[in-house]
PDB file of C-alpha atoms in Angstrom:
ATOM      1  CA  UNK A   1      91.970  27.696  85.451  1.00 60.00           C
ATOM      2  CA  UNK A   2      92.223  26.729  81.767  1.00 68.00           C
ATOM      3  CA  UNK A   3      93.978  23.522  80.902  1.00 92.00           C
ATOM      4  CA  UNK A   4      93.897  19.885  79.903  1.00 95.00           C
ATOM      5  CA  UNK A   5      93.002  17.190  82.384  1.00 95.00           C
ATOM      6  CA  UNK A   6      93.590  13.482  82.061  1.00 96.00           C
ATOM      7  CA  UNK A   7      92.308  10.900  84.422  1.00 89.00           C
ATOM      8  CA  UNK A   8      93.280   8.762  86.093  1.00 90.00           C
ATOM      9  CA  UNK A   9      97.019   9.357  86.524  1.00 92.00           C
ATOM     10  CA  UNK A  10      97.696   5.635  86.942  1.00 94.00           C
ATOM     11  CA  UNK A  11      95.570   2.835  85.509  1.00 94.00           C
ATOM     12  CA  UNK A  12      95.943  -0.902  85.872  1.00 93.00           C
ATOM     13  CA  UNK A  13      94.098  -3.473  83.780  1.00 91.00           C
ATOM     14  CA  UNK A  14      94.132  -7.154  83.081  1.00 91.00           C
ATOM     15  CA  UNK A  15      95.072  -8.353  79.629  1.00 90.00           C
ATOM     16  CA  UNK A  16      92.037  -8.754  77.376  1.00 89.00           C
ATOM     17  CA  UNK A  17      90.067  -5.878  78.869  1.00 91.00           C
ATOM     18  CA  UNK A  18      89.252  -2.667  77.062  1.00 93.00           C
ATOM     19  CA  UNK A  19      90.058   0.525  78.948  1.00 94.00           C
ATOM     20  CA  UNK A  20      89.106   4.140  78.281  1.00 95.00           C
ATOM     21  CA  UNK A  21      91.381   7.065  79.080  1.00 96.00           C
ATOM     22  CA  UNK A  22      89.804  10.444  79.674  1.00 96.00           C
ATOM     23  CA  UNK A  23      90.955  13.760  78.199  1.00 97.00           C
ATOM     24  CA  UNK A  24      89.126  17.038  78.822  1.00 97.00           C
ATOM     25  CA  UNK A  25      90.116  20.582  77.875  1.00 96.00           C
ATOM     26  CA  UNK A  26      88.520  23.939  78.652  1.00 95.00           C
ATOM     27  CA  UNK A  27      90.776  25.948  76.361  1.00 93.00           C
ATOM     28  CA  UNK A  28      88.227  26.097  73.549  1.00 92.00           C
ATOM     29  CA  UNK A  29      90.706  24.437  71.198  1.00 91.00           C
ATOM     30  CA  UNK A  30      89.346  22.715  68.120  1.00 91.00           C
ATOM     31  CA  UNK A  31      92.175  20.238  67.560  1.00 92.00           C
ATOM     32  CA  UNK A  32      93.041  17.480  69.999  1.00 95.00           C
ATOM     33  CA  UNK A  33      95.607  14.674  69.889  1.00 95.00           C
ATOM     34  CA  UNK A  34      96.548  11.413  71.577  1.00 97.00           C
ATOM     35  CA  UNK A  35     100.183  10.350  71.824  1.00 96.00           C
ATOM     36  CA  UNK A  36     101.856   7.307  73.242  1.00 97.00           C
ATOM     37  CA  UNK A  37     105.263   7.341  74.927  1.00 96.00           C
ATOM     38  CA  UNK A  38     107.333   4.239  75.682  1.00 94.00           C
ATOM     39  CA  UNK A  39     110.238   4.352  78.176  1.00 88.00           C
ATOM     40  CA  UNK A  40     113.179   6.409  76.911  1.00 83.00           C
ATOM     41  CA  UNK A  41     111.372   7.262  73.695  1.00 86.00           C
ATOM     42  CA  UNK A  42     109.744  10.216  72.053  1.00 88.00           C
ATOM     43  CA  UNK A  43     106.007  10.541  71.530  1.00 93.00           C
ATOM     44  CA  UNK A  44     104.105   8.836  68.716  1.00 94.00           C
ATOM     45  CA  UNK A  45     100.730   9.975  67.419  1.00 94.00           C
ATOM     46  CA  UNK A  46      97.792   7.596  67.887  1.00 96.00           C
ATOM     47  CA  UNK A  47      94.751   9.639  66.790  1.00 96.00           C
ATOM     48  CA  UNK A  48      93.863  13.256  66.223  1.00 94.00           C
ATOM     49  CA  UNK A  49      90.710  15.287  65.804  1.00 95.00           C
ATOM     50  CA  UNK A  50      90.381  18.653  64.094  1.00 91.00           C
ATOM     51  CA  UNK A  51      86.731  19.269  64.944  1.00 91.00           C
ATOM     52  CA  UNK A  52      83.800  17.679  66.740  1.00 94.00           C
ATOM     53  CA  UNK A  53      82.582  14.431  65.206  1.00 95.00           C
ATOM     54  CA  UNK A  54      85.709  14.052  63.111  1.00 94.00           C
ATOM     55  CA  UNK A  55      88.932  12.191  63.853  1.00 95.00           C
ATOM     56  CA  UNK A  56      91.794  10.642  61.915  1.00 93.00           C
ATOM     57  CA  UNK A  57      94.279   7.846  62.505  1.00 94.00           C
ATOM     58  CA  UNK A  58      97.820   8.758  63.397  1.00 92.00           C
ATOM     59  CA  UNK A  59     100.940   6.662  63.000  1.00 91.00           C
ATOM     60  CA  UNK A  60     100.069   3.880  65.462  1.00 95.00           C
ATOM     61  CA  UNK A  61      96.254   3.679  65.548  1.00 96.00           C
ATOM     62  CA  UNK A  62      95.936  -0.123  65.517  1.00 96.00           C
ATOM     63  CA  UNK A  63      94.268  -1.407  68.664  1.00 96.00           C
ATOM     64  CA  UNK A  64      92.926   2.018  69.668  1.00 97.00           C
ATOM     65  CA  UNK A  65      89.659   3.871  69.137  1.00 97.00           C
ATOM     66  CA  UNK A  66      88.470   7.406  69.894  1.00 98.00           C
ATOM     67  CA  UNK A  67      85.361   9.553  69.822  1.00 97.00           C
ATOM     68  CA  UNK A  68      84.809  13.309  69.661  1.00 97.00           C
ATOM     69  CA  UNK A  69      81.215  14.027  70.567  1.00 97.00           C
ATOM     70  CA  UNK A  70      82.025  17.275  72.373  1.00 96.00           C
ATOM     71  CA  UNK A  71      84.643  19.919  71.720  1.00 96.00           C
ATOM     72  CA  UNK A  72      85.965  19.577  75.252  1.00 96.00           C
ATOM     73  CA  UNK A  73      86.363  15.809  75.330  1.00 97.00           C
ATOM     74  CA  UNK A  74      88.470  13.322  73.374  1.00 98.00           C
ATOM     75  CA  UNK A  75      88.489   9.917  75.117  1.00 97.00           C
ATOM     76  CA  UNK A  76      90.823   7.135  73.992  1.00 97.00           C
ATOM     77  CA  UNK A  77      89.907   3.461  74.268  1.00 97.00           C
ATOM     78  CA  UNK A  78      92.714   0.950  74.388  1.00 96.00           C
ATOM     79  CA  UNK A  79      91.212  -2.275  73.110  1.00 94.00           C
ATOM     80  CA  UNK A  80      92.272  -5.846  73.709  1.00 89.00           C
ATOM     81  CA  UNK A  81      93.616  -5.844  70.141  1.00 88.00           C
ATOM     82  CA  UNK A  82      96.475  -3.544  71.138  1.00 89.00           C
ATOM     83  CA  UNK A  83      99.421  -5.923  71.515  1.00 89.00           C
ATOM     84  CA  UNK A  84     101.581  -3.804  73.836  1.00 91.00           C
ATOM     85  CA  UNK A  85      99.243  -1.431  75.661  1.00 94.00           C
ATOM     86  CA  UNK A  86     101.479  -0.685  78.659  1.00 95.00           C
ATOM     87  CA  UNK A  87     102.738   2.866  78.084  1.00 96.00           C
ATOM     88  CA  UNK A  88     102.391   6.504  79.062  1.00 97.00           C
ATOM     89  CA  UNK A  89      99.530   8.213  77.218  1.00 97.00           C
ATOM     90  CA  UNK A  90      99.457  11.947  76.629  1.00 97.00           C
ATOM     91  CA  UNK A  91      96.601  14.038  75.335  1.00 97.00           C
ATOM     92  CA  UNK A  92      97.188  17.436  73.733  1.00 95.00           C
ATOM     93  CA  UNK A  93      95.239  20.287  72.206  1.00 94.00           C
ATOM     94  CA  UNK A  94      96.373  22.893  69.732  1.00 89.00           C
ATOM     95  CA  UNK A  95      96.116  26.662  69.748  1.00 81.00           C
ATOM     96  CA  UNK A  96      95.512  28.824  66.697  1.00 74.00           C
ATOM     97  CA  UNK A  97      99.262  29.478  66.675  1.00 71.00           C
ATOM     98  CA  UNK A  98      99.929  25.743  66.230  1.00 75.00           C
ATOM     99  CA  UNK A  99     101.356  25.349  69.707  1.00 81.00           C
ATOM    100  CA  UNK A 100     100.359  22.066  71.308  1.00 86.00           C
ATOM    101  CA  UNK A 101      99.730  21.926  75.032  1.00 90.00           C
ATOM    102  CA  UNK A 102      99.697  18.620  76.858  1.00 93.00           C
ATOM    103  CA  UNK A 103      97.794  17.132  79.728  1.00 95.00           C
ATOM    104  CA  UNK A 104      99.573  15.464  82.674  1.00 94.00           C
ATOM    105  CA  UNK A 105      99.324  11.994  81.122  1.00 96.00           C
ATOM    106  CA  UNK A 106      98.013   8.588  82.168  1.00 96.00           C
ATOM    107  CA  UNK A 107     100.326   5.669  82.900  1.00 96.00           C
ATOM    108  CA  UNK A 108      98.601   2.477  81.809  1.00 96.00           C
ATOM    109  CA  UNK A 109      99.856  -0.889  82.990  1.00 95.00           C
ATOM    110  CA  UNK A 110      98.338  -4.055  81.566  1.00 92.00           C
ATOM    111  CA  UNK A 111      99.233  -7.386  83.140  1.00 90.00           C
TER     112      UNK A 111
ATOM    113  CA  UNK B   1     114.929   8.401  57.572  1.00 63.00           C
ATOM    114  CA  UNK B   2     114.430  10.061  60.911  1.00 74.00           C
ATOM    115  CA  UNK B   3     112.566  13.339  60.622  1.00 91.00           C
ATOM    116  CA  UNK B   4     113.896  14.645  63.929  1.00 96.00           C
ATOM    117  CA  UNK B   5     117.317  13.665  65.245  1.00 96.00           C
ATOM    118  CA  UNK B   6     118.631  14.430  68.694  1.00 97.00           C
ATOM    119  CA  UNK B   7     122.149  13.040  68.835  1.00 95.00           C
ATOM    120  CA  UNK B   8     122.838  13.681  72.516  1.00 96.00           C
ATOM    121  CA  UNK B   9     121.252  11.009  74.728  1.00 94.00           C
ATOM    122  CA  UNK B  10     122.492  12.850  77.816  1.00 96.00           C
ATOM    123  CA  UNK B  11     124.068  16.190  78.668  1.00 96.00           C
ATOM    124  CA  UNK B  12     125.597  17.561  81.847  1.00 97.00           C
ATOM    125  CA  UNK B  13     125.971  21.233  82.750  1.00 97.00           C
ATOM    126  CA  UNK B  14     127.084  23.178  85.786  1.00 97.00           C
ATOM    127  CA  UNK B  15     124.512  25.375  87.463  1.00 97.00           C
ATOM    128  CA  UNK B  16     124.495  28.948  86.077  1.00 97.00           C
ATOM    129  CA  UNK B  17     126.237  27.930  82.866  1.00 97.00           C
ATOM    130  CA  UNK B  18     124.676  27.825  79.405  1.00 98.00           C
ATOM    131  CA  UNK B  19     123.970  24.596  77.545  1.00 98.00           C
ATOM    132  CA  UNK B  20     123.035  23.782  73.958  1.00 98.00           C
ATOM    133  CA  UNK B  21     120.831  20.826  73.063  1.00 98.00           C
ATOM    134  CA  UNK B  22     121.113  19.732  69.451  1.00 98.00           C
ATOM    135  CA  UNK B  23     118.292  19.020  67.039  1.00 98.00           C
ATOM    136  CA  UNK B  24     118.384  18.414  63.302  1.00 97.00           C
ATOM    137  CA  UNK B  25     115.358  17.859  61.139  1.00 97.00           C
ATOM    138  CA  UNK B  26     114.470  16.554  57.723  1.00 95.00           C
ATOM    139  CA  UNK B  27     111.617  17.830  55.623  1.00 93.00           C
ATOM    140  CA  UNK B  28     110.960  18.879  52.047  1.00 91.00           C
ATOM    141  CA  UNK B  29     107.958  20.974  53.082  1.00 89.00           C
ATOM    142  CA  UNK B  30     108.727  24.725  52.885  1.00 91.00           C
ATOM    143  CA  UNK B  31     106.252  25.433  55.684  1.00 89.00           C
ATOM    144  CA  UNK B  32     106.999  23.839  59.036  1.00 92.00           C
ATOM    145  CA  UNK B  33     107.335  24.600  62.694  1.00 92.00           C
ATOM    146  CA  UNK B  34     109.859  23.482  65.255  1.00 94.00           C
ATOM    147  CA  UNK B  35     109.111  23.021  68.939  1.00 95.00           C
ATOM    148  CA  UNK B  36     110.980  22.237  72.104  1.00 97.00           C
ATOM    149  CA  UNK B  37     109.349  20.577  75.077  1.00 96.00           C
ATOM    150  CA  UNK B  38     110.614  19.817  78.558  1.00 97.00           C
ATOM    151  CA  UNK B  39     109.536  16.631  80.307  1.00 96.00           C
ATOM    152  CA  UNK B  40     110.400  16.430  84.020  1.00 95.00           C
ATOM    153  CA  UNK B  41     110.227  13.156  85.897  1.00 92.00           C
ATOM    154  CA  UNK B  42     106.537  13.760  86.596  1.00 90.00           C
ATOM    155  CA  UNK B  43     105.895  13.082  82.917  1.00 91.00           C
ATOM    156  CA  UNK B  44     104.066  16.211  81.845  1.00 91.00           C
ATOM    157  CA  UNK B  45     105.198  17.816  78.600  1.00 93.00           C
ATOM    158  CA  UNK B  46     105.928  21.507  79.040  1.00 94.00           C
ATOM    159  CA  UNK B  47     105.993  23.707  75.938  1.00 92.00           C
ATOM    160  CA  UNK B  48     109.146  25.855  75.861  1.00 96.00           C
ATOM    161  CA  UNK B  49     109.603  27.551  72.513  1.00 95.00           C
ATOM    162  CA  UNK B  50     108.439  27.609  68.895  1.00 93.00           C
ATOM    163  CA  UNK B  51     110.132  28.597  65.634  1.00 94.00           C
ATOM    164  CA  UNK B  52     108.305  28.882  62.345  1.00 92.00           C
ATOM    165  CA  UNK B  53     110.138  28.141  59.111  1.00 93.00           C
ATOM    166  CA  UNK B  54     109.420  31.616  57.776  1.00 92.00           C
ATOM    167  CA  UNK B  55     110.376  33.446  60.941  1.00 91.00           C
ATOM    168  CA  UNK B  56     113.235  35.823  60.245  1.00 89.00           C
ATOM    169  CA  UNK B  57     114.546  35.971  63.779  1.00 94.00           C
ATOM    170  CA  UNK B  58     115.498  33.241  66.219  1.00 96.00           C
ATOM    171  CA  UNK B  59     112.820  32.621  68.832  1.00 96.00           C
ATOM    172  CA  UNK B  60     113.498  33.524  72.447  1.00 96.00           C
ATOM    173  CA  UNK B  61     111.477  32.899  75.610  1.00 95.00           C
ATOM    174  CA  UNK B  62     113.153  34.027  78.802  1.00 97.00           C
ATOM    175  CA  UNK B  63     116.225  31.829  79.356  1.00 97.00           C
ATOM    176  CA  UNK B  64     115.409  29.726  76.298  1.00 98.00           C
ATOM    177  CA  UNK B  65     116.475  30.575  72.788  1.00 97.00           C
ATOM    178  CA  UNK B  66     116.340  28.601  69.601  1.00 97.00           C
ATOM    179  CA  UNK B  67     119.368  28.713  67.311  1.00 96.00           C
ATOM    180  CA  UNK B  68     117.643  28.206  63.957  1.00 97.00           C
ATOM    181  CA  UNK B  69     119.952  27.463  61.031  1.00 96.00           C
ATOM    182  CA  UNK B  70     117.642  26.763  58.116  1.00 95.00           C
ATOM    183  CA  UNK B  71     120.284  25.811  55.568  1.00 95.00           C
ATOM    184  CA  UNK B  72     121.741  23.260  57.972  1.00 96.00           C
ATOM    185  CA  UNK B  73     118.268  22.127  59.064  1.00 96.00           C
ATOM    186  CA  UNK B  74     119.131  22.534  62.677  1.00 97.00           C
ATOM    187  CA  UNK B  75     117.118  23.968  65.548  1.00 98.00           C
ATOM    188  CA  UNK B  76     119.255  23.825  68.672  1.00 98.00           C
ATOM    189  CA  UNK B  77     117.888  24.870  72.042  1.00 98.00           C
ATOM    190  CA  UNK B  78     120.074  27.107  74.159  1.00 98.00           C
ATOM    191  CA  UNK B  79     119.360  27.352  77.870  1.00 98.00           C
ATOM    192  CA  UNK B  80     121.190  30.193  79.558  1.00 97.00           C
ATOM    193  CA  UNK B  81     122.052  30.377  83.259  1.00 96.00           C
ATOM    194  CA  UNK B  82     121.061  26.759  83.965  1.00 97.00           C
ATOM    195  CA  UNK B  83     119.131  26.036  87.125  1.00 97.00           C
ATOM    196  CA  UNK B  84     118.770  22.788  89.073  1.00 97.00           C
ATOM    197  CA  UNK B  85     115.126  22.708  88.043  1.00 97.00           C
ATOM    198  CA  UNK B  86     116.154  22.492  84.407  1.00 98.00           C
ATOM    199  CA  UNK B  87     117.144  18.844  84.925  1.00 98.00           C
ATOM    200  CA  UNK B  88     114.707  16.928  82.724  1.00 97.00           C
ATOM    201  CA  UNK B  89     114.251  15.235  79.379  1.00 97.00           C
ATOM    202  CA  UNK B  90     114.059  17.651  76.440  1.00 98.00           C
ATOM    203  CA  UNK B  91     112.322  16.858  73.177  1.00 97.00           C
ATOM    204  CA  UNK B  92     112.584  18.550  69.824  1.00 97.00           C
ATOM    205  CA  UNK B  93     109.508  18.224  67.590  1.00 95.00           C
ATOM    206  CA  UNK B  94     108.425  19.298  64.123  1.00 94.00           C
ATOM    207  CA  UNK B  95     105.096  20.131  62.578  1.00 90.00           C
ATOM    208  CA  UNK B  96     105.026  19.981  58.803  1.00 85.00           C
ATOM    209  CA  UNK B  97     102.623  22.084  56.766  1.00 74.00           C
ATOM    210  CA  UNK B  98     100.264  20.831  54.125  1.00 59.00           C
ATOM    211  CA  UNK B  99      97.783  18.251  55.380  1.00 51.00           C
ATOM    212  CA  UNK B 100      99.616  17.180  58.514  1.00 55.00           C
ATOM    213  CA  UNK B 101      96.862  18.741  60.641  1.00 68.00           C
ATOM    214  CA  UNK B 102      99.266  19.933  63.251  1.00 74.00           C
ATOM    215  CA  UNK B 103     100.743  16.494  63.936  1.00 82.00           C
ATOM    216  CA  UNK B 104     104.031  16.676  65.793  1.00 88.00           C
ATOM    217  CA  UNK B 105     106.928  14.331  65.076  1.00 91.00           C
ATOM    218  CA  UNK B 106     109.253  13.975  68.054  1.00 93.00           C
ATOM    219  CA  UNK B 107     112.909  13.187  68.426  1.00 95.00           C
ATOM    220  CA  UNK B 108     114.226  10.630  70.914  1.00 94.00           C
ATOM    221  CA  UNK B 109     115.011  13.236  73.521  1.00 95.00           C
ATOM    222  CA  UNK B 110     118.045  14.436  75.493  1.00 97.00           C
ATOM    223  CA  UNK B 111     118.339  14.008  79.251  1.00 97.00           C
ATOM    224  CA  UNK B 112     119.804  17.149  80.786  1.00 98.00           C
ATOM    225  CA  UNK B 113     121.379  16.996  84.242  1.00 98.00           C
ATOM    226  CA  UNK B 114     122.295  20.229  85.979  1.00 98.00           C
ATOM    227  CA  UNK B 115     124.983  19.895  88.647  1.00 96.00           C
ATOM    228  CA  UNK B 116     125.216  22.306  91.617  1.00 94.00           C
TER     229      UNK B 116
END
């Protein structure tokens, strides 16, 4: 089945540790995105990538880093520099018709 | 200024009735797209419907239709014949043309509760 997978669904980390969230898609989409959602809020863009080996900062990139070494994969690292890392993280990819499809998300809790 | 405004924090509807969720947007870009997503309690974002700024007709997808009023900059979602499974958070989002690279800007969302 084609789709976007994110793992794990729930992630717990201690403050000061970096953590990497996985995002994989087998839809052959070029563009991929990372969004953050806080409780009761809409989504905000962290990073996006239009093609392999290229990515751009979104609206709230501070404290995050990404890589795009393969078309299928767009991992997000939440670094210790991110002041409020506890949130729900959603990965998306975009079709040629500009429709964005989302993965199931990862809930990150940092204590 | 907010680019996407959803003024209804919560809405209630009786099963089998229709409901309209409001969305207004703000952009000076002539080329843009408007999206609606459904987010159930599980958290996944489910794509519902898309309207392009140059589309002549209102978009429809099954029980979902988008009431696009360009002059008013509104893009309301209409759900007909509501079902219990429609209870969820609904987000309106906009993609602006130019160099936005497909970035979506989201509204704050509307929680829809369908009563039996």
